[in-house]
């Protein structure tokens, strides 16, 4: 059923080309790595509904109540109710929008990490990744752009697709694409076997043992799950791990920063922010690119919390994926330290006890009540003590202690991760069908979907694969 | 020019495609000529004596629902029926029958001869007459001309047919029939691209020379079933088939003589099907397989010929005899006909519209093996569509194009005209993406209305269809409207139908979702109306598999958006610079009818499809703008 995969691919791209499509698409509308604001744009019938699920307005006004071109201030909240970012939400109702569909723009203030997380949330709630040039295409098909622009629209679609394919094939590492291909082949063989017994019941083909299928599907499910786990690390490897360094004045933030940057001179790029006075610098720590936020702030104002005020400090910590919290090991905790402790409560933190060259006065027991022992490190930038352990701890945070064995195998692209998630859903459905005692032709349905989904990653969607595989695998004939 | 006759529709060839095309056209009311090479070989079964099987049986049911003949004819003349795949889900249940070949042929011949508006003549067509890009008639080898408004090419394996047995080759149609030698040239002159395909058949052995004790019996089903929705046969004599296996001795003979195989020595040029390999191909491609199974299938009640299914071959005769004699049960077999390979010309089906009309020759249709398919059922299915559409063209009415979501016939034809074929094409259920919807049990519900629209479905058939539909609808209504409250009386009834208790108010419809609950068991307990078996089956299947069926229906609905976007025949793909070169080439060659079809062409990417949609919208707006100006 080669058609299906292709058709589905087309549908995936084009599911809906009339005004107010049932299919809502979303994408990051701003260029990556530029500016401090990132905009996520949603378009389609469900745009407002989906935005409503990720965005909580400060004043508690539902987006559905906003009139066109009215904005609301609020927060992006994930499914656990955790705040990801602060944002301004702008609602543009059909037909007065770029695509002439309902459009919602989420202007996020955090860095690229919260932006991606927000985008993925929109997918989780029912939007799908927009294809290259798709907003423009919808704009034209819905009559927004005038006739003379048709040629340009067609060019944009083709050119953007070519470009995005090039990018995709560029970051689709050899190992990942090999892995996906081998998973697909495994599925294909199962499909071919099931289909061969269906299409050639009188030929001499071994029966399919359903428990074997179930076993193999389970194995696949695990493999897909492992790939998904690399998505986090893969993204960090590509975009950098947003890291905040926080601590009371004179605790050693600058020294740590310098130490991190000096140790690895390789990468030092400063990107001045456009809307915020933040400067980011990259440090390569054990192969993990740390993207250290607001290094300017760290350098110029050692007494950050005080100068920033608690609200700003909180925002600063919020946008980081990893917080390095510094405390003076040679003194007991001060009220300022306690303020810092409060800020980092729900974050991924490494607690660094500085000045390890001096006698230790801080109560480790108290800290260990709030933090895992492995996340508490004694360091001294003066003697270099604990710096290796810090590197190891950061690497552990990124890889979760697992992915090292599959070196080079990372899912780094959000769309790939989304497809893998959908593949998982299909594989779960296969197991459910088997558990219900359904027959072979039902089992095949979701196996095929899983196989097609994975094909969207490697770009293999057309072909006589199943029929070919049947004849390759089995001797059939009258 | 001597004009011997004038017709609305001329069908060239009276095999399984030709008879369905001719019967359909004539039944719709067109003056029709069926031209056959031999009056003795109408609806000849030159290969296996069976009809149906997975996909194929579905096709027969569908063509029956449209008002075709194959199902009825098979029901009248088959000598064994089996329902295959009974354990594999309702969508792939497949009826397969063993035919009495001669009885099948003569019954079909009689039907054709008795058909009003249909003339059957023994004629060898040499030439096609084309005027102004439209078919005008055909010229016969004896010089006379028959004029027509439309024609259907249904030449099977007869176009420049060549039979190969070992080192021996000769010009021939199947079974030593005449071949049509000149028509290929005439087609080429008309600008039609031809391909060369090959197929083969095994030897036929004498039933009296077989040792049945060494083989395993394969009886037919006890329950009588029919292909046609109009057949009511409830009892039928069932003749068994026999199962045996090759062994190492068989394989050694084949291996030792492989250099003499025509496929090895270069005598065969044509492309053979992968699903029907010769035994010599099988042992070469799967050298590790210790034994290949074969079925011995009687060819009829009044003959001793037995078909050796699984042993198709074109090896020299001494090799054929030697390897057959190594097989348990066949040690002393007498060969009555040799196995052979046959090569023939067929057209590249990419030249056809989904109506089966040539894109470049108005009124000229093509169906069956001539289109690069294989199998009686595939041929017949195309035949009825070509016949209907020739008739629709004559009458100036809408052609009949079945969608992939509506019928295996739609899948078959869409595959042919969209992707073409590199080998003789066989239908398979795995080619249908909406398999759950395309069941053999609901072919009538899917297609009878279409057959009625083209006036091929008789009043009797239509009345039967409506009655069944009504029966199902009424029963569904009752099931949805009957609410069960969880009380002692209900639970007692539930235990009577061997299912668990309910805890909330439940309809009978929802109760039927439980796999163990069937309408037949609910009926007496809850006093439901007594239904026909066919209606009962529809209800059970459609409720039990409701969730899966809905899922596929959703896919169909989404796809439909692209299927209804028609690409005008005049579209010039060179005027769309944003298409990628590969896509443009393919689109120009295949000229798909809809954007949906374009999306199924390999080499046309989703981005190309978007470009096409933008282009269509551009054209539409330009036209609108021009209209407003004028």
GROMACS .gro file of C-alpha atoms in nm, chain A residues 1-18 20-23 131-134 136-159 161-162 165 191 194-207 426 429-430 432-434 436 438-446 448-449 452 461-464 466-478, chain B residues 47-48 54-56 82 84-85 87-92 96 200 202 218 245 274-277 282-283 285-286 289 291-293 295 297 307-312 374-375 404 411 414-415 419 423 425-436 515 544-545 548 551-552 555 558-559 561-563 565 575-580 596 598-615 617-622 625:
model
  208
    1UNK     CA    1   0.000   0.000   0.000
    2UNK     CA    2   0.257   0.241  -0.113
    3UNK     CA    3  -0.015   0.488  -0.204
    4UNK     CA    4  -0.130   0.533   0.145
    5UNK     CA    5   0.200   0.654   0.271
    6UNK     CA    6   0.228   0.904  -0.005
    7UNK     CA    7  -0.128   1.016   0.021
    8UNK     CA    8  -0.089   1.055   0.390
    9UNK     CA    9   0.223   1.254   0.331
   10UNK     CA   10   0.030   1.479   0.099
   11UNK     CA   11  -0.246   1.506   0.348
   12UNK     CA   12   0.000   1.572   0.620
   13UNK     CA   13   0.118   1.862   0.418
   14UNK     CA   14  -0.207   1.972   0.287
   15UNK     CA   15  -0.466   1.855   0.526
   16UNK     CA   16  -0.699   2.128   0.458
   17UNK     CA   17  -0.670   2.396   0.201
   18UNK     CA   18  -0.998   2.573   0.227
   20UNK     CA   19  -1.077   2.786   0.813
   21UNK     CA   20  -0.911   2.455   0.798
   22UNK     CA   21  -0.996   2.199   1.057
   23UNK     CA   22  -0.623   2.143   1.073
  131UNK     CA   23   0.517   2.267   0.652
  132UNK     CA   24   0.751   2.491   0.462
  133UNK     CA   25   0.565   2.785   0.313
  134UNK     CA   26   0.234   2.668   0.448
  136UNK     CA   27   0.184   3.169   0.276
  137UNK     CA   28   0.007   2.898   0.084
  138UNK     CA   29  -0.298   2.921   0.305
  139UNK     CA   30  -0.290   3.296   0.269
  140UNK     CA   31  -0.306   3.264  -0.106
  141UNK     CA   32  -0.563   2.986  -0.123
  142UNK     CA   33  -0.785   3.182   0.112
  143UNK     CA   34  -0.768   3.485  -0.112
  144UNK     CA   35  -0.550   3.696   0.109
  145UNK     CA   36  -0.275   3.748  -0.146
  146UNK     CA   37  -0.361   3.881  -0.486
  147UNK     CA   38  -0.338   3.697  -0.812
  148UNK     CA   39  -0.009   3.847  -0.919
  149UNK     CA   40   0.155   3.686  -0.620
  150UNK     CA   41   0.061   3.331  -0.720
  151UNK     CA   42   0.388   3.260  -0.898
  152UNK     CA   43   0.586   3.390  -0.606
  153UNK     CA   44   0.382   3.176  -0.366
  154UNK     CA   45   0.456   2.865  -0.570
  155UNK     CA   46   0.824   2.950  -0.570
  156UNK     CA   47   0.825   3.008  -0.198
  157UNK     CA   48   0.665   2.671  -0.130
  158UNK     CA   49   0.912   2.485  -0.347
  159UNK     CA   50   1.216   2.682  -0.233
  161UNK     CA   51   1.068   2.290   0.103
  162UNK     CA   52   1.402   2.238  -0.067
  165UNK     CA   53   1.483   1.931   0.334
  191UNK     CA   54   0.360  -0.626   0.768
  194UNK     CA   55   0.090  -1.064   0.785
  195UNK     CA   56  -0.010  -0.943   0.439
  196UNK     CA   57   0.138  -1.247   0.266
  197UNK     CA   58  -0.068  -1.482   0.480
  198UNK     CA   59  -0.376  -1.275   0.399
  199UNK     CA   60  -0.317  -1.240   0.027
  200UNK     CA   61  -0.182  -1.589  -0.031
  201UNK     CA   62  -0.367  -1.809   0.217
  202UNK     CA   63  -0.317  -2.120   0.006
  203UNK     CA   64   0.053  -2.074  -0.036
  204UNK     CA   65   0.305  -2.238   0.181
  205UNK     CA   66   0.371  -1.955   0.425
  206UNK     CA   67   0.433  -2.007   0.794
  207UNK     CA   68   0.155  -1.873   1.011
  426UNK     CA   69   0.053   0.377   1.665
  429UNK     CA   70  -0.256   0.087   1.925
  430UNK     CA   71  -0.111  -0.230   1.771
  432UNK     CA   72  -0.414  -0.281   2.210
  433UNK     CA   73  -0.553  -0.448   1.899
  434UNK     CA   74  -0.355  -0.763   1.978
  436UNK     CA   75  -0.835  -0.737   2.220
  438UNK     CA   76  -0.839  -0.890   1.688
  439UNK     CA   77  -0.732  -1.064   1.370
  440UNK     CA   78  -0.435  -1.005   1.142
  441UNK     CA   79  -0.587  -0.744   0.915
  442UNK     CA   80  -0.663  -0.519   1.211
  443UNK     CA   81  -0.315  -0.561   1.352
  444UNK     CA   82  -0.175  -0.448   1.018
  445UNK     CA   83  -0.366  -0.118   1.024
  446UNK     CA   84  -0.166   0.053   1.296
  448UNK     CA   85   0.124   0.045   0.864
  449UNK     CA   86   0.063   0.381   1.027
  452UNK     CA   87   0.448   0.542   0.738
  461UNK     CA   88   0.699   0.769   0.164
  462UNK     CA   89   0.644   0.649  -0.188
  463UNK     CA   90   0.711   0.307  -0.328
  464UNK     CA   91   0.592  -0.046  -0.374
  466UNK     CA   92   0.514  -0.374   0.099
  467UNK     CA   93   0.439  -0.566  -0.218
  468UNK     CA   94   0.812  -0.586  -0.296
  469UNK     CA   95   0.887  -0.712   0.050
  470UNK     CA   96   0.622  -0.983   0.026
  471UNK     CA   97   0.781  -1.122  -0.288
  472UNK     CA   98   1.133  -1.087  -0.152
  473UNK     CA   99   1.049  -1.267   0.168
  474UNK     CA  100   0.817  -1.542   0.048
  475UNK     CA  101   0.803  -1.789  -0.234
  476UNK     CA  102   0.457  -1.738  -0.371
  477UNK     CA  103   0.299  -1.861  -0.688
  478UNK     CA  104   0.060  -2.092  -0.854
  525UNK     CA  105  -0.457  -2.111  -1.701
  526UNK     CA  106  -0.590  -2.230  -1.366
  532UNK     CA  107  -0.823  -1.268  -0.176
  533UNK     CA  108  -0.877  -0.948  -0.374
  534UNK     CA  109  -0.992  -1.146  -0.676
  560UNK     CA  110  -1.407  -2.247  -0.029
  562UNK     CA  111  -1.054  -1.850   0.259
  563UNK     CA  112  -0.908  -1.641   0.542
  565UNK     CA  113  -0.973  -1.654   1.076
  566UNK     CA  114  -0.823  -1.331   0.952
  567UNK     CA  115  -1.092  -1.069   0.982
  568UNK     CA  116  -1.408  -0.995   0.786
  569UNK     CA  117  -1.245  -0.764   0.533
  570UNK     CA  118  -1.020  -1.032   0.392
  574UNK     CA  119  -1.257  -1.904  -0.413
  678UNK     CA  120   0.316  -1.921  -1.791
  680UNK     CA  121   0.186  -2.569  -1.573
  696UNK     CA  122  -0.861  -3.081   0.004
  723UNK     CA  123   0.498  -3.138  -0.242
  752UNK     CA  124   0.668  -1.221  -0.941
  753UNK     CA  125   0.362  -1.371  -0.775
  754UNK     CA  126   0.338  -1.647  -1.032
  755UNK     CA  127   0.694  -1.762  -1.085
  760UNK     CA  128   1.120  -2.062  -0.745
  761UNK     CA  129   1.404  -2.307  -0.684
  763UNK     CA  130   1.525  -1.768  -0.598
  764UNK     CA  131   1.456  -1.969  -0.283
  767UNK     CA  132   1.324  -2.408   0.058
  769UNK     CA  133   0.976  -2.842  -0.064
  770UNK     CA  134   0.725  -2.643  -0.267
  771UNK     CA  135   0.359  -2.728  -0.234
  773UNK     CA  136  -0.234  -2.850  -0.571
  775UNK     CA  137  -0.707  -2.924  -0.942
  785UNK     CA  138  -0.414  -2.872  -1.345
  786UNK     CA  139  -0.085  -2.894  -1.151
  787UNK     CA  140  -0.105  -2.568  -0.959
  788UNK     CA  141   0.231  -2.437  -0.838
  789UNK     CA  142   0.434  -2.598  -1.115
  790UNK     CA  143   0.415  -2.342  -1.394
  852UNK     CA  144  -0.308  -1.091  -1.510
  853UNK     CA  145  -0.598  -1.300  -1.389
  882UNK     CA  146  -1.007   0.365  -0.431
  889UNK     CA  147  -0.782   0.044  -0.667
  892UNK     CA  148  -0.615   0.373  -1.033
  893UNK     CA  149  -0.295   0.173  -0.983
  897UNK     CA  150   0.158   0.408  -1.157
  901UNK     CA  151   0.499  -0.685  -1.450
  903UNK     CA  152  -0.045  -0.678  -1.237
  904UNK     CA  153  -0.238  -0.882  -0.987
  905UNK     CA  154  -0.481  -0.738  -0.734
  906UNK     CA  155  -0.394  -0.795  -0.370
  907UNK     CA  156  -0.586  -0.689  -0.064
  908UNK     CA  157  -0.268  -0.523   0.059
  909UNK     CA  158  -0.290  -0.281  -0.232
  910UNK     CA  159  -0.615  -0.139  -0.093
  911UNK     CA  160  -0.561   0.125   0.175
  912UNK     CA  161  -0.925   0.120   0.282
  913UNK     CA  162  -0.952  -0.254   0.309
  914UNK     CA  163  -1.197  -0.254   0.598
  993UNK     CA  164  -1.705  -0.942   2.019
 1022UNK     CA  165  -1.829  -0.505   1.604
 1023UNK     CA  166  -1.567  -0.323   1.396
 1026UNK     CA  167  -1.185   0.069   1.300
 1029UNK     CA  168  -1.114   0.551   1.144
 1030UNK     CA  169  -1.079   0.446   0.780
 1033UNK     CA  170  -0.908   0.895   0.620
 1036UNK     CA  171  -0.979   1.375   0.431
 1037UNK     CA  172  -0.847   1.232   0.107
 1039UNK     CA  173  -1.071   1.694  -0.055
 1040UNK     CA  174  -0.791   1.629  -0.298
 1041UNK     CA  175  -0.987   1.383  -0.511
 1043UNK     CA  176  -0.990   1.891  -0.716
 1053UNK     CA  177   0.357   2.679  -1.757
 1054UNK     CA  178   0.412   2.601  -1.389
 1055UNK     CA  179   0.781   2.676  -1.337
 1056UNK     CA  180   0.776   2.604  -0.964
 1057UNK     CA  181   0.719   2.233  -1.019
 1058UNK     CA  182   1.030   2.025  -0.987
 1074UNK     CA  183  -0.550   1.324  -0.537
 1076UNK     CA  184  -0.137   1.333  -0.883
 1077UNK     CA  185  -0.037   1.279  -0.521
 1078UNK     CA  186  -0.012   0.906  -0.579
 1079UNK     CA  187   0.241   0.940  -0.860
 1080UNK     CA  188   0.587   0.853  -0.739
 1081UNK     CA  189   0.813   1.150  -0.793
 1082UNK     CA  190   0.544   1.406  -0.721
 1083UNK     CA  191   0.618   1.552  -0.378
 1084UNK     CA  192   0.381   1.711  -0.129
 1085UNK     CA  193   0.532   2.048  -0.221
 1086UNK     CA  194   0.448   1.985  -0.587
 1087UNK     CA  195   0.092   1.913  -0.484
 1088UNK     CA  196   0.078   2.244  -0.299
 1089UNK     CA  197   0.211   2.418  -0.606
 1090UNK     CA  198  -0.061   2.254  -0.816
 1091UNK     CA  199  -0.328   2.371  -0.575
 1092UNK     CA  200  -0.199   2.726  -0.581
 1093UNK     CA  201  -0.188   2.707  -0.961
 1095UNK     CA  202  -0.658   2.865  -0.752
 1096UNK     CA  203  -0.469   3.114  -0.968
 1097UNK     CA  204  -0.644   2.981  -1.279
 1098UNK     CA  205  -0.981   2.991  -1.110
 1099UNK     CA  206  -0.936   3.352  -1.006
 1100UNK     CA  207  -0.810   3.454  -1.348
 1103UNK     CA  208  -1.167   3.805  -1.322
   0.00000   0.00000   0.00000
